């Protein structure tokens, strides 16, 4: 009788076996060799562009590090996170795609998963902090005026501690890192949610604190900013030129932040949807050839930020140089 009573619980826990336990070699590629080569070239191009772009942002910012505004300090931190993903993570996956299998074993898999989650979480929390800074600067001037450089550095320390905590939690025994279904990359073990209540609690905590809550703060901040800008555009037109120039600079920083957040979320949302489906839906119903596409799209997020930053910065610089030329010609005529 006792054996019969224990059967249902055992069968419920063994109802789903993760893909990396179903076969002897979880790191063998499940894609064709041609698909792996295409993915390897794609990641190589993304990695080079991301490294050069984010490296350029960091280099140029270091030249004027004492003049950086709090929002610009956050942008530099975002570039550091993206550069970390490109330098620390992408070589592992590039080599594995070209080799048609994951080449670094379980230790390399856990390291790769940790690094990707650490820098990815750092990027999202940095953008959350930037959105709050923009919200206070635009919508609550009485609060926004006291935000100084040292507050930005305190915020950076909190961001790095937050990312370190959530990336390291899986090593405490409540979660894990595991190979992706296609075999040549690693990520958080979303499939733990299929095995136990503890696994579900772990996955839900990750989703809430590292995706849903930061995204909600970002959306709230920029919706409020858009509404505020629409109502205050006419008021700013009546101010003197110094206030107008300050307003233009704040709006330029806000545009950069909004586009960067939009690019990040567009790149990561498909991957988040597939991950949630793997955790709480029917993971085996997601075709392996389809599951690799959101992963590759998410890995390209680090490339967008420097492009967005430089395009808007150049546009702003051109407008500013045009205004300076007009002023200089007016002085000469006088």
PDB file of N, CA and C in Angstrom, residues 217-260:
ATOM      1  N   UNK A 217       8.839  49.424 -14.693  1.00  0.00           N
ATOM      2  CA  UNK A 217       9.369  50.734 -14.293  1.00  0.00           C
ATOM      3  C   UNK A 217       9.768  51.552 -15.519  1.00  0.00           C
ATOM      4  N   UNK A 218      10.397  50.906 -16.487  1.00  0.00           N
ATOM      5  CA  UNK A 218      10.815  51.595 -17.705  1.00  0.00           C
ATOM      6  C   UNK A 218       9.609  52.124 -18.475  1.00  0.00           C
ATOM      7  N   UNK A 219       8.609  51.273 -18.665  1.00  0.00           N
ATOM      8  CA  UNK A 219       7.409  51.685 -19.405  1.00  0.00           C
ATOM      9  C   UNK A 219       6.694  52.816 -18.678  1.00  0.00           C
ATOM     10  N   UNK A 220       6.538  52.696 -17.363  1.00  0.00           N
ATOM     11  CA  UNK A 220       5.895  53.748 -16.583  1.00  0.00           C
ATOM     12  C   UNK A 220       6.642  55.075 -16.730  1.00  0.00           C
ATOM     13  N   UNK A 221       7.959  55.040 -16.619  1.00  0.00           N
ATOM     14  CA  UNK A 221       8.753  56.269 -16.667  1.00  0.00           C
ATOM     15  C   UNK A 221       8.604  56.984 -18.001  1.00  0.00           C
ATOM     16  N   UNK A 222       8.698  56.241 -19.102  1.00  0.00           N
ATOM     17  CA  UNK A 222       8.670  56.902 -20.408  1.00  0.00           C
ATOM     18  C   UNK A 222       7.258  57.299 -20.831  1.00  0.00           C
ATOM     19  N   UNK A 223       6.247  56.579 -20.362  1.00  0.00           N
ATOM     20  CA  UNK A 223       4.876  57.029 -20.618  1.00  0.00           C
ATOM     21  C   UNK A 223       4.625  58.363 -19.927  1.00  0.00           C
ATOM     22  N   UNK A 224       5.058  58.480 -18.673  1.00  0.00           N
ATOM     23  CA  UNK A 224       4.906  59.734 -17.948  1.00  0.00           C
ATOM     24  C   UNK A 224       5.717  60.855 -18.594  1.00  0.00           C
ATOM     25  N   UNK A 225       6.902  60.530 -19.102  1.00  0.00           N
ATOM     26  CA  UNK A 225       7.730  61.542 -19.764  1.00  0.00           C
ATOM     27  C   UNK A 225       7.051  62.047 -21.033  1.00  0.00           C
ATOM     28  N   UNK A 226       6.512  61.140 -21.835  1.00  0.00           N
ATOM     29  CA  UNK A 226       5.843  61.534 -23.076  1.00  0.00           C
ATOM     30  C   UNK A 226       4.657  62.447 -22.777  1.00  0.00           C
ATOM     31  N   UNK A 227       3.871  62.104 -21.776  1.00  0.00           N
ATOM     32  CA  UNK A 227       2.727  62.940 -21.414  1.00  0.00           C
ATOM     33  C   UNK A 227       3.183  64.305 -20.911  1.00  0.00           C
ATOM     34  N   UNK A 228       4.260  64.319 -20.141  1.00  0.00           N
ATOM     35  CA  UNK A 228       4.776  65.587 -19.613  1.00  0.00           C
ATOM     36  C   UNK A 228       5.329  66.468 -20.721  1.00  0.00           C
ATOM     37  N   UNK A 229       6.043  65.886 -21.659  1.00  0.00           N
ATOM     38  CA  UNK A 229       6.637  66.653 -22.753  1.00  0.00           C
ATOM     39  C   UNK A 229       5.550  67.284 -23.616  1.00  0.00           C
ATOM     40  N   UNK A 230       4.495  66.524 -23.879  1.00  0.00           N
ATOM     41  CA  UNK A 230       3.406  67.076 -24.690  1.00  0.00           C
ATOM     42  C   UNK A 230       2.763  68.286 -24.031  1.00  0.00           C
ATOM     43  N   UNK A 231       2.663  68.268 -22.710  1.00  0.00           N
ATOM     44  CA  UNK A 231       1.997  69.361 -22.010  1.00  0.00           C
ATOM     45  C   UNK A 231       2.904  70.552 -21.742  1.00  0.00           C
ATOM     46  N   UNK A 232       4.228  70.355 -21.812  1.00  0.00           N
ATOM     47  CA  UNK A 232       5.150  71.433 -21.427  1.00  0.00           C
ATOM     48  C   UNK A 232       5.943  72.009 -22.596  1.00  0.00           C
ATOM     49  N   UNK A 233       5.735  71.509 -23.825  1.00  0.00           N
ATOM     50  CA  UNK A 233       6.507  72.001 -24.965  1.00  0.00           C
ATOM     51  C   UNK A 233       6.267  73.491 -25.197  1.00  0.00           C
ATOM     52  N   UNK A 234       5.006  73.903 -25.110  1.00  0.00           N
ATOM     53  CA  UNK A 234       4.690  75.308 -25.340  1.00  0.00           C
ATOM     54  C   UNK A 234       5.248  76.201 -24.233  1.00  0.00           C
ATOM     55  N   UNK A 235       5.298  75.683 -23.010  1.00  0.00           N
ATOM     56  CA  UNK A 235       5.823  76.478 -21.911  1.00  0.00           C
ATOM     57  C   UNK A 235       7.313  76.741 -22.080  1.00  0.00           C
ATOM     58  N   UNK A 236       8.058  75.740 -22.518  1.00  0.00           N
ATOM     59  CA  UNK A 236       9.500  75.882 -22.676  1.00  0.00           C
ATOM     60  C   UNK A 236       9.826  76.908 -23.752  1.00  0.00           C
ATOM     61  N   UNK A 237       8.974  77.059 -24.754  1.00  0.00           N
ATOM     62  CA  UNK A 237       9.223  77.992 -25.848  1.00  0.00           C
ATOM     63  C   UNK A 237       9.290  79.433 -25.363  1.00  0.00           C
ATOM     64  N   UNK A 238       8.689  79.723 -24.225  1.00  0.00           N
ATOM     65  CA  UNK A 238       8.685  81.089 -23.706  1.00  0.00           C
ATOM     66  C   UNK A 238       9.876  81.365 -22.793  1.00  0.00           C
ATOM     67  N   UNK A 239      10.674  80.342 -22.475  1.00  0.00           N
ATOM     68  CA  UNK A 239      11.810  80.551 -21.588  1.00  0.00           C
ATOM     69  C   UNK A 239      12.970  81.161 -22.356  1.00  0.00           C
ATOM     70  N   UNK A 240      13.999  81.605 -21.610  1.00  0.00           N
ATOM     71  CA  UNK A 240      15.172  82.165 -22.271  1.00  0.00           C
ATOM     72  C   UNK A 240      16.000  81.054 -22.905  1.00  0.00           C
ATOM     73  N   UNK A 241      17.004  81.446 -23.664  1.00  0.00           N
ATOM     74  CA  UNK A 241      17.778  80.477 -24.457  1.00  0.00           C
ATOM     75  C   UNK A 241      18.529  79.497 -23.586  1.00  0.00           C
ATOM     76  N   UNK A 242      18.975  79.907 -22.403  1.00  0.00           N
ATOM     77  CA  UNK A 242      19.731  79.004 -21.545  1.00  0.00           C
ATOM     78  C   UNK A 242      18.854  77.841 -21.070  1.00  0.00           C
ATOM     79  N   UNK A 243      17.596  78.151 -20.670  1.00  0.00           N
ATOM     80  CA  UNK A 243      16.682  77.103 -20.251  1.00  0.00           C
ATOM     81  C   UNK A 243      16.300  76.231 -21.435  1.00  0.00           C
ATOM     82  N   UNK A 244      16.143  76.837 -22.609  1.00  0.00           N
ATOM     83  CA  UNK A 244      15.822  76.053 -23.798  1.00  0.00           C
ATOM     84  C   UNK A 244      16.938  75.075 -24.129  1.00  0.00           C
ATOM     85  N   UNK A 245      18.194  75.551 -24.052  1.00  0.00           N
ATOM     86  CA  UNK A 245      19.332  74.663 -24.347  1.00  0.00           C
ATOM     87  C   UNK A 245      19.405  73.515 -23.350  1.00  0.00           C
ATOM     88  N   UNK A 246      19.154  73.810 -22.057  1.00  0.00           N
ATOM     89  CA  UNK A 246      19.160  72.752 -21.050  1.00  0.00           C
ATOM     90  C   UNK A 246      18.053  71.744 -21.323  1.00  0.00           C
ATOM     91  N   UNK A 247      16.892  72.247 -21.732  1.00  0.00           N
ATOM     92  CA  UNK A 247      15.773  71.359 -22.044  1.00  0.00           C
ATOM     93  C   UNK A 247      16.094  70.482 -23.253  1.00  0.00           C
ATOM     94  N   UNK A 248      16.742  71.057 -24.259  1.00  0.00           N
ATOM     95  CA  UNK A 248      17.117  70.289 -25.456  1.00  0.00           C
ATOM     96  C   UNK A 248      18.091  69.170 -25.091  1.00  0.00           C
ATOM     97  N   UNK A 249      19.054  69.473 -24.219  1.00  0.00           N
ATOM     98  CA  UNK A 249      20.020  68.461 -23.808  1.00  0.00           C
ATOM     99  C   UNK A 249      19.338  67.337 -23.034  1.00  0.00           C
ATOM    100  N   UNK A 250      18.443  67.695 -22.128  1.00  0.00           N
ATOM    101  CA  UNK A 250      17.729  66.669 -21.365  1.00  0.00           C
ATOM    102  C   UNK A 250      16.893  65.791 -22.291  1.00  0.00           C
ATOM    103  N   UNK A 251      16.258  66.395 -23.290  1.00  0.00           N
ATOM    104  CA  UNK A 251      15.443  65.620 -24.215  1.00  0.00           C
ATOM    105  C   UNK A 251      16.309  64.735 -25.098  1.00  0.00           C
ATOM    106  N   UNK A 252      17.502  65.213 -25.443  1.00  0.00           N
ATOM    107  CA  UNK A 252      18.422  64.383 -26.227  1.00  0.00           C
ATOM    108  C   UNK A 252      18.809  63.133 -25.438  1.00  0.00           C
ATOM    109  N   UNK A 253      19.144  63.300 -24.150  1.00  0.00           N
ATOM    110  CA  UNK A 253      19.485  62.162 -23.313  1.00  0.00           C
ATOM    111  C   UNK A 253      18.287  61.226 -23.143  1.00  0.00           C
ATOM    112  N   UNK A 254      17.100  61.812 -23.071  1.00  0.00           N
ATOM    113  CA  UNK A 254      15.896  60.996 -22.933  1.00  0.00           C
ATOM    114  C   UNK A 254      15.635  60.180 -24.186  1.00  0.00           C
ATOM    115  N   UNK A 255      15.833  60.770 -25.364  1.00  0.00           N
ATOM    116  CA  UNK A 255      15.648  60.033 -26.616  1.00  0.00           C
ATOM    117  C   UNK A 255      16.622  58.865 -26.716  1.00  0.00           C
ATOM    118  N   UNK A 256      17.875  59.124 -26.327  1.00  0.00           N
ATOM    119  CA  UNK A 256      18.859  58.047 -26.341  1.00  0.00           C
ATOM    120  C   UNK A 256      18.399  56.904 -25.443  1.00  0.00           C
ATOM    121  N   UNK A 257      17.966  57.244 -24.225  1.00  0.00           N
ATOM    122  CA  UNK A 257      17.553  56.219 -23.271  1.00  0.00           C
ATOM    123  C   UNK A 257      16.336  55.447 -23.765  1.00  0.00           C
ATOM    124  N   UNK A 258      15.364  56.153 -24.341  1.00  0.00           N
ATOM    125  CA  UNK A 258      14.152  55.493 -24.819  1.00  0.00           C
ATOM    126  C   UNK A 258      14.457  54.515 -25.947  1.00  0.00           C
ATOM    127  N   UNK A 259      15.284  54.930 -26.897  1.00  0.00           N
ATOM    128  CA  UNK A 259      15.604  54.060 -28.025  1.00  0.00           C
ATOM    129  C   UNK A 259      16.434  52.855 -27.581  1.00  0.00           C
ATOM    130  N   UNK A 260      17.355  53.074 -26.652  1.00  0.00           N
ATOM    131  CA  UNK A 260      18.167  51.973 -26.155  1.00  0.00           C
ATOM    132  C   UNK A 260      17.293  50.950 -25.439  1.00  0.00           C
TER     133      UNK A 260
END
